[in-house]
Coordinates of C-alpha atoms in Angstrom, one line a residue:
M1 CA -25.7 -22.9 39.4
N2 CA -28.5 -21.3 38.1
I3 CA -25.7 -18.3 36.5
R4 CA -23.5 -21.4 35.6
R5 CA -25.8 -22.4 32.9
S6 CA -27.1 -19.4 31.9
T7 CA -23.7 -17.9 30.7
A8 CA -23.1 -21.8 29.4
W9 CA -26.1 -21.0 27.2
L10 CA -24.9 -17.7 26.2
A11 CA -21.6 -18.8 25.2
C12 CA -23.7 -21.8 23.1
A13 CA -25.2 -19.1 21.6
V14 CA -22.6 -17.2 20.6
T15 CA -21.0 -19.4 18.4
G16 CA -24.1 -21.1 17.6
L17 CA -25.4 -18.0 15.6
A18 CA -22.0 -17.0 14.2
V19 CA -21.9 -20.6 12.3
F20 CA -25.7 -20.2 11.7
L21 CA -25.1 -16.8 9.9
C22 CA -21.9 -19.2 8.3
G23 CA -24.1 -21.9 7.1
L24 CA -27.0 -20.0 5.6
D25 CA -24.5 -17.8 3.1
H26 CA -23.9 -21.8 1.5
L27 CA -27.0 -21.4 0.5
V28 CA -29.2 -18.3 0.8
L29 CA -27.9 -16.7 -2.2
L30 CA -29.5 -20.0 -4.5
T31 CA -33.1 -18.9 -4.8
A32 CA -31.8 -15.0 -6.2
L33 CA -29.2 -15.6 -8.3
T34 CA -32.3 -15.1 -10.7
A35 CA -32.2 -11.6 -9.7
I36 CA -29.4 -10.5 -9.1
R37 CA -28.7 -11.5 -13.3
S38 CA -31.2 -9.4 -13.8
D39 CA -29.9 -6.5 -12.0
L40 CA -26.2 -6.5 -12.7
G41 CA -27.2 -7.4 -16.3
P42 CA -25.7 -10.4 -18.9
A43 CA -22.0 -10.4 -17.3
A44 CA -23.5 -12.2 -14.3
D45 CA -24.9 -15.2 -16.5
A46 CA -21.0 -16.0 -17.1
G47 CA -20.1 -15.1 -13.2
A48 CA -23.5 -16.4 -11.8
S49 CA -21.4 -19.5 -10.8
W50 CA -18.7 -17.3 -9.1
F51 CA -20.9 -15.9 -6.2
V52 CA -21.7 -19.3 -5.4
N53 CA -17.1 -20.8 -5.4
A54 CA -15.7 -17.5 -4.3
Y55 CA -17.9 -18.4 -1.0
L56 CA -17.2 -21.9 -0.7
V57 CA -14.0 -21.9 -2.0
P58 CA -12.1 -20.2 1.0
V59 CA -14.2 -22.6 3.5
A60 CA -12.7 -25.5 2.3
V61 CA -8.9 -24.2 1.6
L62 CA -8.5 -22.3 4.8
P63 CA -10.1 -23.9 8.3
P64 CA -6.6 -25.4 8.9
L65 CA -5.0 -22.0 9.2
A66 CA -7.7 -21.2 12.4
A67 CA -5.1 -23.3 14.7
R68 CA -1.9 -21.7 14.1
L69 CA -2.7 -18.2 13.1
A70 CA -4.7 -19.2 17.3
S71 CA -1.2 -20.0 18.4
R72 CA -0.2 -16.6 17.6
F73 CA -3.1 -14.2 17.9
G74 CA -5.2 -15.6 20.5
R75 CA -8.7 -18.1 19.8
L76 CA -10.9 -15.4 20.9
R77 CA -9.9 -12.3 19.8
L78 CA -8.9 -14.4 15.8
F79 CA -12.4 -15.0 16.5
T80 CA -14.1 -12.3 16.9
A81 CA -11.7 -10.5 14.1
A82 CA -13.0 -13.0 11.5
L83 CA -16.9 -12.4 12.4
L84 CA -16.0 -8.1 11.9
V85 CA -14.3 -9.7 8.2
F86 CA -17.8 -11.3 7.3
T87 CA -19.8 -9.3 7.9
A88 CA -17.8 -6.6 5.7
G89 CA -17.7 -8.8 3.2
S90 CA -21.8 -9.1 3.1
L91 CA -21.9 -4.7 3.6
T92 CA -19.4 -4.7 0.8
A93 CA -21.9 -7.4 -1.0
A94 CA -25.0 -5.5 -0.5
C95 CA -23.3 -2.5 -2.0
A96 CA -21.7 -4.3 -5.5
D97 CA -22.4 -2.6 -8.3
T98 CA -20.8 -4.9 -10.6
V99 CA -20.0 -8.4 -10.7
T100 CA -16.5 -8.2 -10.0
L101 CA -16.4 -6.4 -6.8
L102 CA -19.9 -9.2 -5.8
T103 CA -17.4 -12.1 -6.5
M104 CA -14.5 -10.1 -4.8
A105 CA -17.2 -9.3 -1.6
R106 CA -17.8 -13.0 -1.7
A107 CA -14.8 -14.2 -1.4
V108 CA -14.1 -11.6 1.7
Q109 CA -17.0 -13.1 3.2
G110 CA -15.9 -16.6 2.7
T111 CA -12.8 -16.3 4.8
G112 CA -14.2 -14.9 8.2
A113 CA -16.4 -18.2 7.8
A114 CA -13.8 -20.0 7.2
L115 CA -12.1 -19.2 10.3
I116 CA -15.3 -18.9 12.2
T117 CA -16.2 -22.0 12.8
P118 CA -13.6 -24.3 13.8
L119 CA -12.8 -21.4 16.6
S120 CA -15.8 -21.9 17.6
L121 CA -16.7 -24.9 18.4
T122 CA -13.1 -24.8 20.2
L123 CA -14.5 -22.3 22.4
V124 CA -18.2 -23.4 22.7
A125 CA -16.7 -26.3 24.0
A126 CA -14.4 -24.8 27.0
A127 CA -17.3 -23.1 28.2
V128 CA -19.2 -25.7 28.8
P129 CA -18.9 -28.3 31.6
S130 CA -17.9 -31.4 30.4
Q131 CA -20.5 -33.9 32.1
R132 CA -23.3 -31.3 30.0
R133 CA -20.9 -30.7 25.9
P134 CA -22.6 -33.8 24.3
V135 CA -26.1 -31.2 25.3
L136 CA -25.1 -28.4 24.2
L137 CA -22.6 -29.5 21.0
G138 CA -25.5 -30.6 20.1
V139 CA -27.6 -27.6 19.9
W140 CA -24.6 -25.6 18.0
G141 CA -24.4 -28.3 15.7
A142 CA -28.3 -28.7 15.6
L143 CA -27.6 -24.0 14.6
G144 CA -25.0 -25.6 11.5
G145 CA -27.8 -28.0 9.8
L146 CA -30.8 -25.4 10.4
A147 CA -28.9 -22.7 8.5
V148 CA -28.3 -24.6 5.4
A149 CA -31.9 -26.4 6.0
V150 CA -33.5 -22.6 5.9
G151 CA -30.7 -21.4 3.7
P152 CA -33.4 -21.4 0.8
V153 CA -36.6 -20.8 2.8
V154 CA -34.5 -17.2 4.0
G155 CA -33.5 -16.3 0.5
G156 CA -36.9 -17.1 -1.1
A157 CA -38.2 -15.1 1.2
V158 CA -35.9 -12.0 2.0
V159 CA -35.5 -12.1 -2.5
Q160 CA -39.2 -12.0 -2.7
W161 CA -40.5 -9.1 -0.7
G162 CA -36.5 -7.1 -0.1
G163 CA -34.2 -8.3 -3.2
W164 CA -31.0 -9.8 -4.0
R165 CA -28.9 -6.9 -1.5
S166 CA -31.0 -7.9 1.6
V167 CA -29.9 -11.5 1.7
F168 CA -26.7 -9.6 3.1
L169 CA -27.9 -6.7 4.1
I170 CA -28.9 -8.8 7.2
N171 CA -26.0 -10.2 8.2
V172 CA -24.7 -6.9 9.4
P173 CA -26.5 -6.3 12.8
L174 CA -26.3 -9.8 13.4
G175 CA -22.5 -9.8 12.7
C176 CA -22.2 -6.8 14.8
L177 CA -23.9 -7.9 18.0
L178 CA -22.1 -11.1 17.9
A179 CA -18.4 -9.6 17.2
L180 CA -19.9 -7.1 20.6
A181 CA -20.7 -9.9 22.7
A182 CA -18.3 -12.9 21.5
P183 CA -15.6 -10.3 24.1
V184 CA -18.0 -11.1 26.3
L185 CA -20.0 -13.9 26.8
L186 CA -16.4 -16.0 25.8
R187 CA -12.8 -16.2 27.3
E188 CA -9.8 -17.2 26.0
P189 CA -8.5 -21.1 27.0
T190 CA -6.0 -20.8 29.3
G191 CA -4.0 -23.7 30.5
P192 CA -1.1 -26.3 29.2
G193 CA -3.6 -28.2 26.7
A194 CA -5.2 -24.6 25.3
A195 CA -2.7 -24.7 22.9
V196 CA -1.9 -26.9 19.9
F197 CA 1.4 -28.8 20.4
V198 CA 3.7 -31.1 18.8
P199 CA 6.2 -32.2 19.8
T200 CA 9.5 -31.0 18.5
V201 CA 13.1 -32.2 18.8
S202 CA 15.5 -29.8 20.9
K203 CA 19.5 -29.3 20.4
P204 CA 21.2 -32.8 21.7
T205 CA 23.0 -32.1 24.9
T206 CA 24.2 -35.5 26.5
G207 CA 24.4 -38.0 23.8
Q208 CA 20.4 -37.8 23.7
R209 CA 17.7 -36.0 21.9
P210 CA 15.1 -34.8 24.4
R211 CA 11.5 -33.8 23.8
R212 CA 9.6 -30.5 23.7
Q213 CA 6.0 -28.9 22.8
R214 CA 5.6 -25.8 21.1
P215 CA 2.6 -24.6 19.6
H216 CA 1.9 -25.7 16.3
S217 CA -1.2 -26.4 14.2
R218 CA -0.1 -29.9 12.6
F219 CA -1.1 -33.0 14.2
Q220 CA 1.6 -34.5 17.2
N221 CA 1.1 -37.6 15.7
R222 CA -0.9 -39.6 12.4
P223 CA -4.4 -39.1 13.1
S224 CA -6.0 -42.1 14.3
R225 CA -8.5 -44.0 11.9
N226 CA -11.4 -43.2 13.7
L227 CA -10.7 -39.9 13.6
L228 CA -10.7 -40.5 9.9
T229 CA -13.7 -41.9 10.1
V230 CA -15.7 -38.8 11.3
H231 CA -13.5 -36.9 8.8
A232 CA -15.7 -39.4 6.2
C233 CA -18.7 -39.2 7.8
G234 CA -18.6 -35.1 7.0
F235 CA -17.4 -34.9 4.4
L236 CA -20.3 -37.3 2.7
M237 CA -23.3 -35.8 4.3
H238 CA -22.6 -33.1 3.4
A239 CA -22.3 -33.9 -0.1
C240 CA -25.1 -35.9 -0.1
V241 CA -26.8 -32.8 1.0
F242 CA -25.5 -30.2 -1.4
G243 CA -26.2 -32.1 -4.2
T244 CA -29.6 -32.8 -3.5
V245 CA -31.0 -29.5 -1.8
F246 CA -29.0 -27.8 -4.8
W247 CA -31.8 -29.3 -7.0
L248 CA -34.7 -30.4 -4.6
A249 CA -34.8 -26.0 -3.7
Q250 CA -35.4 -25.7 -7.9
F251 CA -37.9 -28.0 -8.6
P252 CA -40.7 -26.2 -6.7
Q253 CA -40.0 -22.9 -8.7
T254 CA -38.5 -24.8 -12.5
V255 CA -41.3 -27.6 -12.1
Q256 CA -44.9 -26.4 -10.5
G257 CA -44.4 -22.6 -10.6
H258 CA -44.1 -21.1 -7.1
S259 CA -42.5 -17.9 -5.6
P260 CA -39.6 -18.5 -3.5
W261 CA -41.4 -17.9 -0.5
E262 CA -44.5 -20.6 -1.8
A263 CA -41.3 -22.5 -2.6
G264 CA -40.0 -22.4 0.5
L265 CA -42.9 -23.0 3.0
R266 CA -43.6 -26.6 0.6
I267 CA -40.2 -27.5 2.4
L268 CA -40.8 -26.5 5.9
P269 CA -41.5 -30.4 7.2
W270 CA -37.9 -30.4 6.3
T271 CA -36.1 -27.1 8.2
A272 CA -38.3 -27.4 11.0
M273 CA -36.4 -31.0 12.0
P274 CA -33.3 -29.5 13.3
L275 CA -35.1 -27.3 16.3
L276 CA -37.6 -30.0 17.1
V277 CA -35.3 -32.9 17.0
A278 CA -32.0 -31.4 18.4
P279 CA -32.3 -31.1 21.8
V280 CA -33.6 -34.5 22.1
A281 CA -31.0 -35.9 20.1
G282 CA -28.3 -34.3 22.5
L283 CA -30.5 -36.2 25.5
V284 CA -31.0 -39.4 23.9
M285 CA -26.5 -38.9 22.2
S286 CA -25.6 -38.0 26.1
R287 CA -26.4 -41.9 27.3
I288 CA -26.0 -43.9 24.0
G289 CA -22.7 -41.7 22.1
A290 CA -22.3 -40.1 18.7
R291 CA -22.2 -43.0 17.1
P292 CA -25.7 -44.6 16.6
V293 CA -26.9 -41.2 16.3
L294 CA -24.7 -40.3 13.6
V295 CA -26.2 -44.2 12.0
T296 CA -29.1 -43.0 12.2
A297 CA -29.0 -40.0 10.8
F298 CA -27.2 -41.4 7.2
A299 CA -29.9 -44.1 7.5
L300 CA -33.0 -41.6 7.6
T301 CA -30.9 -39.5 5.0
M302 CA -30.7 -42.3 2.4
A303 CA -34.1 -43.4 2.8
S304 CA -35.1 -39.5 2.4
S305 CA -33.3 -39.7 -1.1
V306 CA -35.0 -43.3 -2.6
W307 CA -38.2 -41.4 -1.2
F308 CA -38.1 -38.3 -3.3
A309 CA -36.6 -40.6 -6.1
L310 CA -39.9 -42.7 -6.7
V311 CA -42.1 -40.5 -6.2
L312 CA -41.1 -36.8 -7.8
R313 CA -43.4 -35.9 -11.0
P314 CA -43.8 -32.9 -12.6
E315 CA -47.2 -32.9 -11.0
A316 CA -46.4 -34.5 -7.1
G317 CA -48.2 -32.9 -4.9
F318 CA -46.7 -32.1 -1.7
T319 CA -48.2 -34.8 0.1
G320 CA -46.6 -37.3 -1.5
Q321 CA -43.1 -35.1 -1.1
L322 CA -43.9 -35.1 3.0
P323 CA -42.9 -38.1 4.3
G324 CA -39.2 -37.5 2.3
L325 CA -39.3 -33.9 3.3
V326 CA -39.6 -35.0 7.7
A327 CA -36.9 -37.9 6.8
G328 CA -34.6 -35.9 6.0
G329 CA -35.1 -32.9 7.8
V330 CA -34.9 -35.0 11.3
G331 CA -31.8 -37.3 9.5
M332 CA -29.6 -34.3 8.7
A333 CA -30.7 -32.6 12.0
L334 CA -30.0 -36.0 13.7
F335 CA -26.4 -35.7 12.2
F336 CA -25.5 -32.3 13.1
T337 CA -26.3 -32.4 16.5
A338 CA -23.8 -35.8 17.2
A339 CA -20.9 -34.4 14.5
P340 CA -19.5 -32.4 16.9
E341 CA -19.3 -34.4 19.7
A342 CA -18.1 -37.8 17.7
L343 CA -15.0 -34.9 16.2
L344 CA -14.2 -34.0 20.2
T345 CA -14.2 -37.7 21.2
A346 CA -12.0 -38.7 18.7
A347 CA -9.6 -36.1 18.7
P348 CA -6.1 -36.4 20.6
P349 CA -5.8 -34.3 24.0
G350 CA -5.5 -30.6 23.1
Q351 CA -5.8 -31.1 19.2
G352 CA -9.0 -30.0 19.1
L353 CA -8.9 -26.5 17.0
S354 CA -6.6 -28.4 14.6
A355 CA -9.6 -31.3 14.4
S356 CA -12.2 -28.8 14.1
G357 CA -10.6 -27.0 11.4
L358 CA -9.7 -29.7 9.3
N359 CA -13.1 -31.2 9.9
T360 CA -14.7 -27.9 8.4
S361 CA -12.2 -28.2 5.1
V362 CA -13.3 -31.7 4.8
R363 CA -17.0 -31.4 5.2
E364 CA -16.2 -28.3 2.3
V365 CA -14.9 -30.5 -0.1
G366 CA -17.7 -32.1 0.0
A367 CA -19.4 -29.7 0.1
L368 CA -18.3 -29.1 -3.3
T369 CA -18.1 -32.0 -4.7
G370 CA -21.2 -32.9 -4.3
V371 CA -23.0 -29.5 -6.2
A372 CA -20.0 -31.6 -8.8
L373 CA -21.4 -34.5 -9.3
S374 CA -24.8 -33.6 -9.1
A375 CA -24.7 -31.3 -11.3
A376 CA -22.7 -33.8 -13.9
L377 CA -25.5 -35.7 -13.0
F378 CA -28.2 -33.6 -13.8
A379 CA -26.5 -32.8 -16.8
R380 CA -26.5 -36.5 -18.7
H381 CA -30.1 -37.5 -17.8
G382 CA -32.2 -34.0 -17.5
S383 CA -31.9 -31.0 -18.4
L384 CA -34.0 -26.6 -17.8
A385 CA -35.6 -27.3 -21.3
D386 CA -39.3 -28.3 -19.7
P387 CA -40.5 -29.8 -16.4
A388 CA -40.3 -33.9 -17.8
S389 CA -36.7 -33.1 -18.6
F390 CA -35.5 -31.5 -14.9
T391 CA -37.5 -34.2 -13.1
H392 CA -35.4 -37.1 -14.8
G393 CA -32.0 -34.9 -14.3
L394 CA -33.2 -34.6 -10.8
T395 CA -34.3 -38.4 -10.3
A396 CA -31.1 -39.0 -11.3
V397 CA -29.2 -37.2 -9.1
L398 CA -31.6 -38.1 -6.2
W399 CA -30.6 -41.7 -6.9
G400 CA -26.7 -40.4 -6.3
G401 CA -27.3 -39.1 -3.3
T402 CA -28.6 -42.5 -2.0
A403 CA -24.9 -43.7 -2.8
V404 CA -23.2 -41.7 -1.2
A405 CA -25.5 -41.7 1.8
G406 CA -25.4 -45.7 1.8
V407 CA -21.0 -45.0 2.2
G408 CA -22.2 -42.4 4.8
L409 CA -23.9 -45.1 6.9
L410 CA -20.8 -47.8 6.3
T411 CA -18.9 -45.4 7.4
A412 CA -20.6 -44.2 10.2
N413 CA -20.3 -47.7 11.4
L414 CA -17.0 -47.5 12.0
T415 CA -16.8 -44.5 14.2
G416 CA -15.8 -44.4 17.6
P417 CA -17.1 -46.7 20.7
A418 CA -21.0 -47.1 20.9
R419 CA -21.2 -46.0 25.0
P420 CA -19.2 -42.7 26.1
P421 CA -17.0 -43.7 28.3
A422 CA -17.0 -44.2 32.2
Q423 CA -14.5 -41.0 33.0
D424 CA -13.9 -37.5 31.4
T425 CA -11.2 -37.9 29.4
T426 CA -10.6 -34.1 28.4
P427 CA -7.7 -32.4 29.0
S428 CA -6.8 -31.2 32.8
S429 CA -6.6 -27.1 31.8
T430 CA -9.0 -25.2 32.5
V431 CA -10.5 -21.8 31.2
K432 CA -13.5 -19.4 32.9
S433 CA -15.8 -18.1 30.5
A434 CA -18.1 -15.2 32.0
G435 CA -18.4 -17.2 35.4
A436 CA -18.8 -20.7 33.9
P437 CA -16.9 -23.5 36.4
R438 CA -13.7 -24.1 34.9
T439 CA -14.0 -27.0 32.5
A440 CA -11.1 -28.9 29.9
V441 CA -10.5 -27.8 27.5
P442 CA -10.6 -29.8 24.3

């Protein structure tokens, strides 16, 4: 039993750390943009937005292709290849000496990340017993949330002491290590539920139209209302978090004059919350289900935005910001803990990979939308001219984030049953993962 538990946790570590790396590169570049402009010259001023968007666009567009590619090449093989693509893109970005090469390298990074996230969810779900799935998926999801949170912290520290190229170089050894570990600690899901199926009509034989199953990346039926609600929650949370963090991360430096490292330390109460909350949230979720956790996550996120909107001033002290930091961190930790379980519970049997791929796209579109809308709000109500103008624009962004979180709170109340089902309803197919017990594959 101890060996089986150890291998399940190792599988969770491999897939979770892969998602952590992908999530880290969403925001880690923000604190490096000034250094990149200084190093690459005037051309980087016009291309700065593309350094961010070149990564986000493939991450938003490509995940639905994961199921189609996995049915052809295998999930584990594709997952390993995606890790190598992401690592190659990181190495190229670290060596880039032109704006064009850096932008292309970021696109390569995003292509690898677009496949890693949906594949890792189904691989870890196949590697653990169904009765322990909420706890381990909670840890897996929390790693993704932690990556988003610590992006500005890691970026600030690395840029201050290692230069902007080190932001990408740190991915290279970790990416290679995970690519080597994946074939050892993970196994390809097998059995009738391992593929994604959609019913098709075969050639008529006796006046009837018999149905057969074949692997495909699309859903067998129209998505359920519950699944659509889970997708909507992902969109709204990412729109709120990315839209506000994009500007909150700049406040300590732009308005109060702190260094990148000092700014990272000041938001540490936020970034530490996933580490503290995720294990407890996973245990609670196994008893009460994902919906109450999602509802609480949106409520705390909304409260955080309201608090910051009320207290942020150019001279605002750290103590006054602390409640907003804690509430935002706990809310984000709860969401990334509960969202994977809610998704797999809502997905039809055998279609976890398709659902995960679509959910990844929806969340990334939410992130792009949130950043775009927050930029519009900031431009309308503030500017970068002086601390007072920046704070005024940030306040407008925070009230916008409050509205988005409020919609998310209402949406989360429409997700599946408050308590988990009495019996395990996952498909009966099995998979063997590095000595782990044979378990159901979503």
